[in-house]
JSON list of C-alpha atoms in Angstrom, two decimals:
[
{"chain": "A", "resi": 1, "resn": "SER", "atom": "CA", "xyz": [17.10, 1.45, 7.89]},
{"chain": "A", "resi": 2, "resn": "THR", "atom": "CA", "xyz": [14.87, 1.33, 11.00]},
{"chain": "A", "resi": 3, "resn": "PRO", "atom": "CA", "xyz": [16.12, -1.07, 13.53]},
{"chain": "A", "resi": 4, "resn": "ASP", "atom": "CA", "xyz": [12.95, -2.20, 15.39]},
{"chain": "A", "resi": 5, "resn": "LEU", "atom": "CA", "xyz": [11.37, -3.00, 12.03]},
{"chain": "A", "resi": 6, "resn": "LYS", "atom": "CA", "xyz": [11.30, -6.60, 10.68]},
{"chain": "A", "resi": 7, "resn": "ASN", "atom": "CA", "xyz": [12.53, -6.38, 7.08]},
{"chain": "A", "resi": 8, "resn": "VAL", "atom": "CA", "xyz": [9.92, -7.09, 4.46]},
{"chain": "A", "resi": 9, "resn": "LEU", "atom": "CA", "xyz": [10.64, -8.77, 1.14]},
{"chain": "A", "resi": 10, "resn": "LEU", "atom": "CA", "xyz": [8.73, -7.85, -1.88]},
{"chain": "A", "resi": 11, "resn": "PRO", "atom": "CA", "xyz": [8.75, -9.62, -5.29]},
{"chain": "A", "resi": 12, "resn": "ARG", "atom": "CA", "xyz": [10.58, -7.41, -7.58]},
{"chain": "A", "resi": 13, "resn": "ASP", "atom": "CA", "xyz": [7.89, -7.80, -10.47]},
{"chain": "A", "resi": 14, "resn": "SER", "atom": "CA", "xyz": [4.89, -6.96, -8.25]},
{"chain": "A", "resi": 15, "resn": "LEU", "atom": "CA", "xyz": [4.87, -3.34, -9.28]},
{"chain": "A", "resi": 16, "resn": "SER", "atom": "CA", "xyz": [5.05, -4.07, -13.16]},
{"chain": "A", "resi": 17, "resn": "ARG", "atom": "CA", "xyz": [2.53, -6.78, -12.92]},
{"chain": "A", "resi": 18, "resn": "PHE", "atom": "CA", "xyz": [0.18, -4.87, -10.82]},
{"chain": "A", "resi": 19, "resn": "LEU", "atom": "CA", "xyz": [0.47, -1.91, -13.35]},
{"chain": "A", "resi": 20, "resn": "ARG", "atom": "CA", "xyz": [-0.68, -4.44, -16.10]},
{"chain": "A", "resi": 21, "resn": "ILE", "atom": "CA", "xyz": [-3.80, -5.43, -14.21]},
{"chain": "A", "resi": 22, "resn": "ALA", "atom": "CA", "xyz": [-4.53, -1.80, -13.55]},
{"chain": "A", "resi": 23, "resn": "LYS", "atom": "CA", "xyz": [-3.90, -0.63, -17.08]},
{"chain": "A", "resi": 24, "resn": "VAL", "atom": "CA", "xyz": [-7.68, -0.61, -18.18]},
{"chain": "A", "resi": 25, "resn": "ASN", "atom": "CA", "xyz": [-8.67, 1.61, -14.93]},
{"chain": "A", "resi": 26, "resn": "THR", "atom": "CA", "xyz": [-5.51, 3.83, -15.44]},
{"chain": "A", "resi": 27, "resn": "SER", "atom": "CA", "xyz": [-6.29, 4.47, -19.14]},
{"chain": "A", "resi": 28, "resn": "ARG", "atom": "CA", "xyz": [-9.88, 5.64, -18.00]},
{"chain": "A", "resi": 29, "resn": "ASN", "atom": "CA", "xyz": [-8.21, 7.82, -15.30]},
{"chain": "A", "resi": 30, "resn": "ARG", "atom": "CA", "xyz": [-9.58, 5.63, -12.44]},
{"chain": "A", "resi": 31, "resn": "GLU", "atom": "CA", "xyz": [-7.18, 4.20, -9.52]},
{"chain": "A", "resi": 32, "resn": "THR", "atom": "CA", "xyz": [-6.70, 0.75, -8.87]},
{"chain": "A", "resi": 33, "resn": "CYS", "atom": "CA", "xyz": [-6.04, -0.87, -5.46]},
{"chain": "A", "resi": 34, "resn": "GLY", "atom": "CA", "xyz": [-4.56, -4.04, -4.22]},
{"chain": "A", "resi": 35, "resn": "LEU", "atom": "CA", "xyz": [-3.36, -5.79, -1.07]},
{"chain": "A", "resi": 36, "resn": "LEU", "atom": "CA", "xyz": [0.20, -7.41, -0.64]},
{"chain": "A", "resi": 37, "resn": "LEU", "atom": "CA", "xyz": [-0.11, -10.42, 1.68]},
{"chain": "A", "resi": 38, "resn": "GLY", "atom": "CA", "xyz": [2.34, -12.73, 2.86]},
{"chain": "A", "resi": 39, "resn": "ARG", "atom": "CA", "xyz": [3.64, -14.48, 6.18]},
{"chain": "A", "resi": 40, "resn": "ALA", "atom": "CA", "xyz": [6.32, -14.08, 8.84]},
{"chain": "A", "resi": 41, "resn": "GLU", "atom": "CA", "xyz": [9.37, -16.06, 8.15]},
{"chain": "A", "resi": 42, "resn": "GLY", "atom": "CA", "xyz": [11.67, -15.96, 10.97]},
{"chain": "A", "resi": 43, "resn": "ARG", "atom": "CA", "xyz": [12.93, -12.31, 11.63]},
{"chain": "A", "resi": 44, "resn": "LYS", "atom": "CA", "xyz": [11.52, -11.05, 8.40]},
{"chain": "A", "resi": 45, "resn": "TYR", "atom": "CA", "xyz": [8.06, -11.01, 6.40]},
{"chain": "A", "resi": 46, "resn": "VAL", "atom": "CA", "xyz": [7.80, -12.15, 3.02]},
{"chain": "A", "resi": 47, "resn": "VAL", "atom": "CA", "xyz": [5.22, -10.95, 0.44]},
{"chain": "A", "resi": 48, "resn": "THR", "atom": "CA", "xyz": [3.73, -13.96, -1.46]},
{"chain": "A", "resi": 49, "resn": "THR", "atom": "CA", "xyz": [0.15, -12.92, -2.79]},
{"chain": "A", "resi": 50, "resn": "LEU", "atom": "CA", "xyz": [-1.11, -9.75, -4.62]},
{"chain": "A", "resi": 51, "resn": "LEU", "atom": "CA", "xyz": [-4.95, -9.71, -4.06]},
{"chain": "A", "resi": 52, "resn": "ILE", "atom": "CA", "xyz": [-7.11, -7.55, -6.06]},
{"chain": "A", "resi": 53, "resn": "PRO", "atom": "CA", "xyz": [-10.26, -7.02, -4.15]},
{"chain": "A", "resi": 54, "resn": "LYS", "atom": "CA", "xyz": [-13.65, -5.89, -5.41]},
{"chain": "A", "resi": 55, "resn": "GLN", "atom": "CA", "xyz": [-13.53, -2.02, -5.37]},
{"chain": "A", "resi": 56, "resn": "HIS", "atom": "CA", "xyz": [-14.79, 1.33, -6.89]},
{"chain": "A", "resi": 57, "resn": "SER", "atom": "CA", "xyz": [-12.62, 4.14, -7.71]},
{"chain": "A", "resi": 58, "resn": "THR", "atom": "CA", "xyz": [-12.34, 7.66, -9.14]},
{"chain": "A", "resi": 59, "resn": "SER", "atom": "CA", "xyz": [-9.47, 9.60, -10.23]},
{"chain": "A", "resi": 60, "resn": "ASP", "atom": "CA", "xyz": [-8.14, 10.12, -7.14]},
{"chain": "A", "resi": 61, "resn": "THR", "atom": "CA", "xyz": [-9.60, 7.54, -4.84]},
{"chain": "A", "resi": 62, "resn": "CYS", "atom": "CA", "xyz": [-10.01, 3.80, -4.50]},
{"chain": "A", "resi": 63, "resn": "THR", "atom": "CA", "xyz": [-12.21, 1.92, -2.05]},
{"chain": "A", "resi": 64, "resn": "MET", "atom": "CA", "xyz": [-12.27, -1.83, -1.29]},
{"chain": "A", "resi": 65, "resn": "ASP", "atom": "CA", "xyz": [-15.80, -3.42, -1.36]},
{"chain": "A", "resi": 66, "resn": "GLU", "atom": "CA", "xyz": [-16.94, -6.59, 0.37]},
{"chain": "A", "resi": 67, "resn": "GLU", "atom": "CA", "xyz": [-13.90, -6.53, 2.82]},
{"chain": "A", "resi": 68, "resn": "GLU", "atom": "CA", "xyz": [-15.46, -9.77, 4.37]},
{"chain": "A", "resi": 69, "resn": "LEU", "atom": "CA", "xyz": [-14.15, -11.49, 1.26]},
{"chain": "A", "resi": 70, "resn": "VAL", "atom": "CA", "xyz": [-10.70, -10.21, 1.72]},
{"chain": "A", "resi": 71, "resn": "LEU", "atom": "CA", "xyz": [-10.77, -11.32, 5.29]},
{"chain": "A", "resi": 72, "resn": "GLN", "atom": "CA", "xyz": [-12.12, -14.89, 4.38]},
{"chain": "A", "resi": 73, "resn": "PHE", "atom": "CA", "xyz": [-9.24, -15.21, 1.77]},
{"chain": "A", "resi": 74, "resn": "THR", "atom": "CA", "xyz": [-6.61, -14.31, 4.14]},
{"chain": "A", "resi": 75, "resn": "GLU", "atom": "CA", "xyz": [-7.76, -16.30, 6.97]},
{"chain": "A", "resi": 76, "resn": "GLU", "atom": "CA", "xyz": [-8.32, -19.58, 4.81]},
{"chain": "A", "resi": 77, "resn": "ARG", "atom": "CA", "xyz": [-4.69, -19.41, 3.49]},
{"chain": "A", "resi": 78, "resn": "GLY", "atom": "CA", "xyz": [-3.07, -18.01, 6.84]},
{"chain": "A", "resi": 79, "resn": "LEU", "atom": "CA", "xyz": [-1.86, -14.76, 5.17]},
{"chain": "A", "resi": 80, "resn": "ILE", "atom": "CA", "xyz": [-1.48, -11.44, 6.78]},
{"chain": "A", "resi": 81, "resn": "THR", "atom": "CA", "xyz": [-1.61, -8.06, 5.10]},
{"chain": "A", "resi": 82, "resn": "LEU", "atom": "CA", "xyz": [1.87, -6.71, 4.93]},
{"chain": "A", "resi": 83, "resn": "GLY", "atom": "CA", "xyz": [0.89, -3.45, 2.65]},
{"chain": "A", "resi": 84, "resn": "TRP", "atom": "CA", "xyz": [-1.04, -2.26, -0.06]},
{"chain": "A", "resi": 85, "resn": "ILE", "atom": "CA", "xyz": [-0.89, -0.89, -3.55]},
{"chain": "A", "resi": 86, "resn": "HIS", "atom": "CA", "xyz": [-2.74, 1.59, -5.54]},
{"chain": "A", "resi": 87, "resn": "THR", "atom": "CA", "xyz": [-2.46, 3.84, -8.69]},
{"chain": "A", "resi": 88, "resn": "HIS", "atom": "CA", "xyz": [-2.17, 7.60, -9.26]},
{"chain": "A", "resi": 89, "resn": "PRO", "atom": "CA", "xyz": [-3.29, 7.38, -12.98]},
{"chain": "A", "resi": 90, "resn": "THR", "atom": "CA", "xyz": [-2.24, 10.97, -13.54]},
{"chain": "A", "resi": 91, "resn": "GLN", "atom": "CA", "xyz": [-0.67, 12.45, -10.51]},
{"chain": "A", "resi": 92, "resn": "SER", "atom": "CA", "xyz": [2.63, 12.12, -9.33]},
{"chain": "A", "resi": 93, "resn": "CYS", "atom": "CA", "xyz": [4.24, 9.64, -6.66]},
{"chain": "A", "resi": 94, "resn": "PHE", "atom": "CA", "xyz": [3.22, 10.82, -3.19]},
{"chain": "A", "resi": 95, "resn": "MET", "atom": "CA", "xyz": [0.74, 9.99, -0.35]},
{"chain": "A", "resi": 96, "resn": "SER", "atom": "CA", "xyz": [-2.29, 12.08, -0.48]},
{"chain": "A", "resi": 97, "resn": "SER", "atom": "CA", "xyz": [-4.01, 13.08, 2.76]},
{"chain": "A", "resi": 98, "resn": "VAL", "atom": "CA", "xyz": [-6.57, 10.07, 1.83]},
{"chain": "A", "resi": 99, "resn": "ASP", "atom": "CA", "xyz": [-3.74, 7.54, 1.47]},
{"chain": "A", "resi": 100, "resn": "LEU", "atom": "CA", "xyz": [-2.36, 8.69, 4.69]},
{"chain": "A", "resi": 101, "resn": "HIS", "atom": "CA", "xyz": [-5.34, 8.15, 6.63]},
{"chain": "A", "resi": 102, "resn": "THR", "atom": "CA", "xyz": [-5.95, 4.55, 4.97]},
{"chain": "A", "resi": 103, "resn": "HIS", "atom": "CA", "xyz": [-2.53, 3.78, 5.62]},
{"chain": "A", "resi": 104, "resn": "SER", "atom": "CA", "xyz": [-2.60, 4.78, 9.45]},
{"chain": "A", "resi": 105, "resn": "GLY", "atom": "CA", "xyz": [-4.94, 1.93, 10.06]},
{"chain": "A", "resi": 106, "resn": "PHE", "atom": "CA", "xyz": [-2.72, -0.64, 8.17]},
{"chain": "A", "resi": 107, "resn": "GLN", "atom": "CA", "xyz": [0.25, 0.67, 10.06]},
{"chain": "A", "resi": 108, "resn": "CYS", "atom": "CA", "xyz": [-1.81, 0.47, 13.62]},
{"chain": "A", "resi": 109, "resn": "MET", "atom": "CA", "xyz": [-2.17, -3.30, 12.92]},
{"chain": "A", "resi": 110, "resn": "LEU", "atom": "CA", "xyz": [1.50, -3.99, 11.70]},
{"chain": "A", "resi": 111, "resn": "PRO", "atom": "CA", "xyz": [4.31, -1.53, 12.31]},
{"chain": "A", "resi": 112, "resn": "GLU", "atom": "CA", "xyz": [6.06, -2.97, 9.38]},
{"chain": "A", "resi": 113, "resn": "SER", "atom": "CA", "xyz": [3.08, -2.17, 6.99]},
{"chain": "A", "resi": 114, "resn": "PHE", "atom": "CA", "xyz": [3.87, -0.24, 3.67]},
{"chain": "A", "resi": 115, "resn": "ALA", "atom": "CA", "xyz": [1.96, 1.41, 1.03]},
{"chain": "A", "resi": 116, "resn": "VAL", "atom": "CA", "xyz": [3.13, 1.43, -2.54]},
{"chain": "A", "resi": 117, "resn": "VAL", "atom": "CA", "xyz": [2.14, 4.20, -5.00]},
{"chain": "A", "resi": 118, "resn": "CYS", "atom": "CA", "xyz": [2.36, 3.50, -8.82]},
{"chain": "A", "resi": 119, "resn": "ALA", "atom": "CA", "xyz": [2.21, 6.72, -10.75]},
{"chain": "A", "resi": 120, "resn": "PRO", "atom": "CA", "xyz": [2.78, 5.59, -14.46]},
{"chain": "A", "resi": 121, "resn": "GLN", "atom": "CA", "xyz": [2.76, 9.04, -15.97]},
{"chain": "A", "resi": 122, "resn": "SER", "atom": "CA", "xyz": [5.33, 10.34, -13.31]},
{"chain": "A", "resi": 123, "resn": "ASN", "atom": "CA", "xyz": [9.24, 10.06, -12.65]},
{"chain": "A", "resi": 124, "resn": "PRO", "atom": "CA", "xyz": [9.88, 8.34, -10.18]},
{"chain": "A", "resi": 125, "resn": "ASN", "atom": "CA", "xyz": [6.94, 6.23, -11.19]},
{"chain": "A", "resi": 126, "resn": "PHE", "atom": "CA", "xyz": [6.52, 4.29, -7.87]},
{"chain": "A", "resi": 127, "resn": "GLY", "atom": "CA", "xyz": [7.17, 4.71, -4.26]},
{"chain": "A", "resi": 128, "resn": "ILE", "atom": "CA", "xyz": [7.05, 2.88, -1.40]},
{"chain": "A", "resi": 129, "resn": "PHE", "atom": "CA", "xyz": [6.17, 4.58, 1.90]},
{"chain": "A", "resi": 130, "resn": "ARG", "atom": "CA", "xyz": [5.32, 4.23, 5.61]},
{"chain": "A", "resi": 131, "resn": "LEU", "atom": "CA", "xyz": [4.20, 6.87, 8.21]},
{"chain": "A", "resi": 132, "resn": "THR", "atom": "CA", "xyz": [7.13, 8.24, 10.45]},
{"chain": "A", "resi": 133, "resn": "ASP", "atom": "CA", "xyz": [6.53, 7.05, 13.96]},
{"chain": "A", "resi": 134, "resn": "PRO", "atom": "CA", "xyz": [6.86, 9.60, 15.58]},
{"chain": "A", "resi": 135, "resn": "PRO", "atom": "CA", "xyz": [5.49, 11.94, 14.34]},
{"chain": "A", "resi": 136, "resn": "GLY", "atom": "CA", "xyz": [3.47, 10.86, 11.43]},
{"chain": "A", "resi": 137, "resn": "LEU", "atom": "CA", "xyz": [1.28, 8.15, 12.85]},
{"chain": "A", "resi": 138, "resn": "GLN", "atom": "CA", "xyz": [0.29, 10.13, 15.84]},
{"chain": "A", "resi": 139, "resn": "THR", "atom": "CA", "xyz": [-0.47, 13.21, 13.65]},
{"chain": "A", "resi": 140, "resn": "ILE", "atom": "CA", "xyz": [-2.89, 11.29, 11.30]},
{"chain": "A", "resi": 141, "resn": "LEU", "atom": "CA", "xyz": [-4.45, 9.29, 14.07]},
{"chain": "A", "resi": 142, "resn": "GLU", "atom": "CA", "xyz": [-5.39, 12.53, 16.12]},
{"chain": "A", "resi": 143, "resn": "CYS", "atom": "CA", "xyz": [-6.50, 14.38, 12.71]},
{"chain": "A", "resi": 144, "resn": "ARG", "atom": "CA", "xyz": [-10.20, 15.08, 12.90]},
{"chain": "A", "resi": 145, "resn": "ALA", "atom": "CA", "xyz": [-10.38, 16.81, 9.30]},
{"chain": "A", "resi": 146, "resn": "LYS", "atom": "CA", "xyz": [-14.05, 15.82, 8.03]},
{"chain": "A", "resi": 147, "resn": "GLU", "atom": "CA", "xyz": [-13.35, 16.46, 4.33]},
{"chain": "A", "resi": 148, "resn": "ALA", "atom": "CA", "xyz": [-11.30, 13.67, 2.23]},
{"chain": "A", "resi": 149, "resn": "PHE", "atom": "CA", "xyz": [-8.42, 15.91, 1.16]},
{"chain": "A", "resi": 150, "resn": "HIS", "atom": "CA", "xyz": [-6.96, 18.17, 3.47]},
{"chain": "A", "resi": 151, "resn": "PRO", "atom": "CA", "xyz": [-3.70, 19.61, 4.72]},
{"chain": "A", "resi": 152, "resn": "HIS", "atom": "CA", "xyz": [-1.51, 18.09, 7.59]},
{"chain": "A", "resi": 153, "resn": "PRO", "atom": "CA", "xyz": [0.96, 19.88, 9.67]},
{"chain": "A", "resi": 154, "resn": "ASP", "atom": "CA", "xyz": [4.08, 20.64, 8.01]},
{"chain": "A", "resi": 155, "resn": "LEU", "atom": "CA", "xyz": [6.09, 17.53, 9.68]},
{"chain": "A", "resi": 156, "resn": "PRO", "atom": "CA", "xyz": [7.75, 14.82, 8.25]},
{"chain": "A", "resi": 157, "resn": "ILE", "atom": "CA", "xyz": [4.61, 12.61, 8.29]},
{"chain": "A", "resi": 158, "resn": "TYR", "atom": "CA", "xyz": [5.74, 9.81, 5.70]},
{"chain": "A", "resi": 159, "resn": "THR", "atom": "CA", "xyz": [9.01, 8.46, 4.53]},
{"chain": "A", "resi": 160, "resn": "ASP", "atom": "CA", "xyz": [10.43, 5.86, 1.96]},
{"chain": "A", "resi": 161, "resn": "ALA", "atom": "CA", "xyz": [10.20, 2.34, 3.26]},
{"chain": "A", "resi": 162, "resn": "ASP", "atom": "CA", "xyz": [12.23, 1.17, 0.29]},
{"chain": "A", "resi": 163, "resn": "LYS", "atom": "CA", "xyz": [15.28, 2.75, 1.50]},
{"chain": "A", "resi": 164, "resn": "GLY", "atom": "CA", "xyz": [14.68, 1.12, 4.90]},
{"chain": "A", "resi": 165, "resn": "HIS", "atom": "CA", "xyz": [12.91, -2.24, 5.80]},
{"chain": "A", "resi": 166, "resn": "VAL", "atom": "CA", "xyz": [11.21, -3.01, 2.47]},
{"chain": "A", "resi": 167, "resn": "GLN", "atom": "CA", "xyz": [13.40, -4.88, 0.09]},
{"chain": "A", "resi": 168, "resn": "MET", "atom": "CA", "xyz": [13.03, -5.88, -3.46]},
{"chain": "A", "resi": 169, "resn": "ARG", "atom": "CA", "xyz": [13.89, -9.50, -4.26]},
{"chain": "A", "resi": 170, "resn": "GLU", "atom": "CA", "xyz": [13.40, -12.28, -7.11]},
{"chain": "A", "resi": 171, "resn": "LEU", "atom": "CA", "xyz": [10.55, -14.02, -5.64]},
{"chain": "A", "resi": 172, "resn": "ALA", "atom": "CA", "xyz": [7.60, -15.68, -6.58]},
{"chain": "A", "resi": 173, "resn": "LEU", "atom": "CA", "xyz": [4.42, -13.82, -6.76]},
{"chain": "A", "resi": 174, "resn": "GLU", "atom": "CA", "xyz": [0.62, -15.13, -6.82]},
{"chain": "A", "resi": 175, "resn": "ILE", "atom": "CA", "xyz": [-1.80, -13.06, -8.08]},
{"chain": "A", "resi": 176, "resn": "VAL", "atom": "CA", "xyz": [-5.38, -13.62, -7.20]},
{"chain": "A", "resi": 177, "resn": "ASP", "atom": "CA", "xyz": [-8.09, -11.12, -8.85]},
{"chain": "A", "resi": 178, "resn": "ILE", "atom": "CA", "xyz": [-11.66, -11.32, -6.98]},
{"chain": "A", "resi": 179, "resn": "ARG", "atom": "CA", "xyz": [-13.22, -8.42, -8.71]}
]
């Protein structure tokens, strides 16, 4: 566990419910992404909402569109982005270089931020990750590679957050799909 991070409680059925939403894209070998939103409750954060934003995707990328709609949604409801979730339709469960760069933006804003990768064809079929800090976050923030997929130094850049501050619980989850 990482003692300086607040715990984040994640509804146990978030992954299976997200995979159901992603099923059509997954069957077409296209990624799907979503945001895990919630609130601070005392010394912890609680995920309450899975938001599926407008997006476009390929077999190995997924990009949110019209991010201002996401901002409007979170602000109106007083929610914060605690993490994000996406599929790897045919690949294994890992953080690609694109995922690492995407996640660095989230983790800069909130150190507790986490990334969930769902890989339905793989075993394990999901992972909950965060960048190590140090050296992972700094390595990614300083990376100047121009191409989307590229190697990073052989350092422990990311780690399992579900063995640390992210904890699965039996909790209610609201799903909002604004695609």
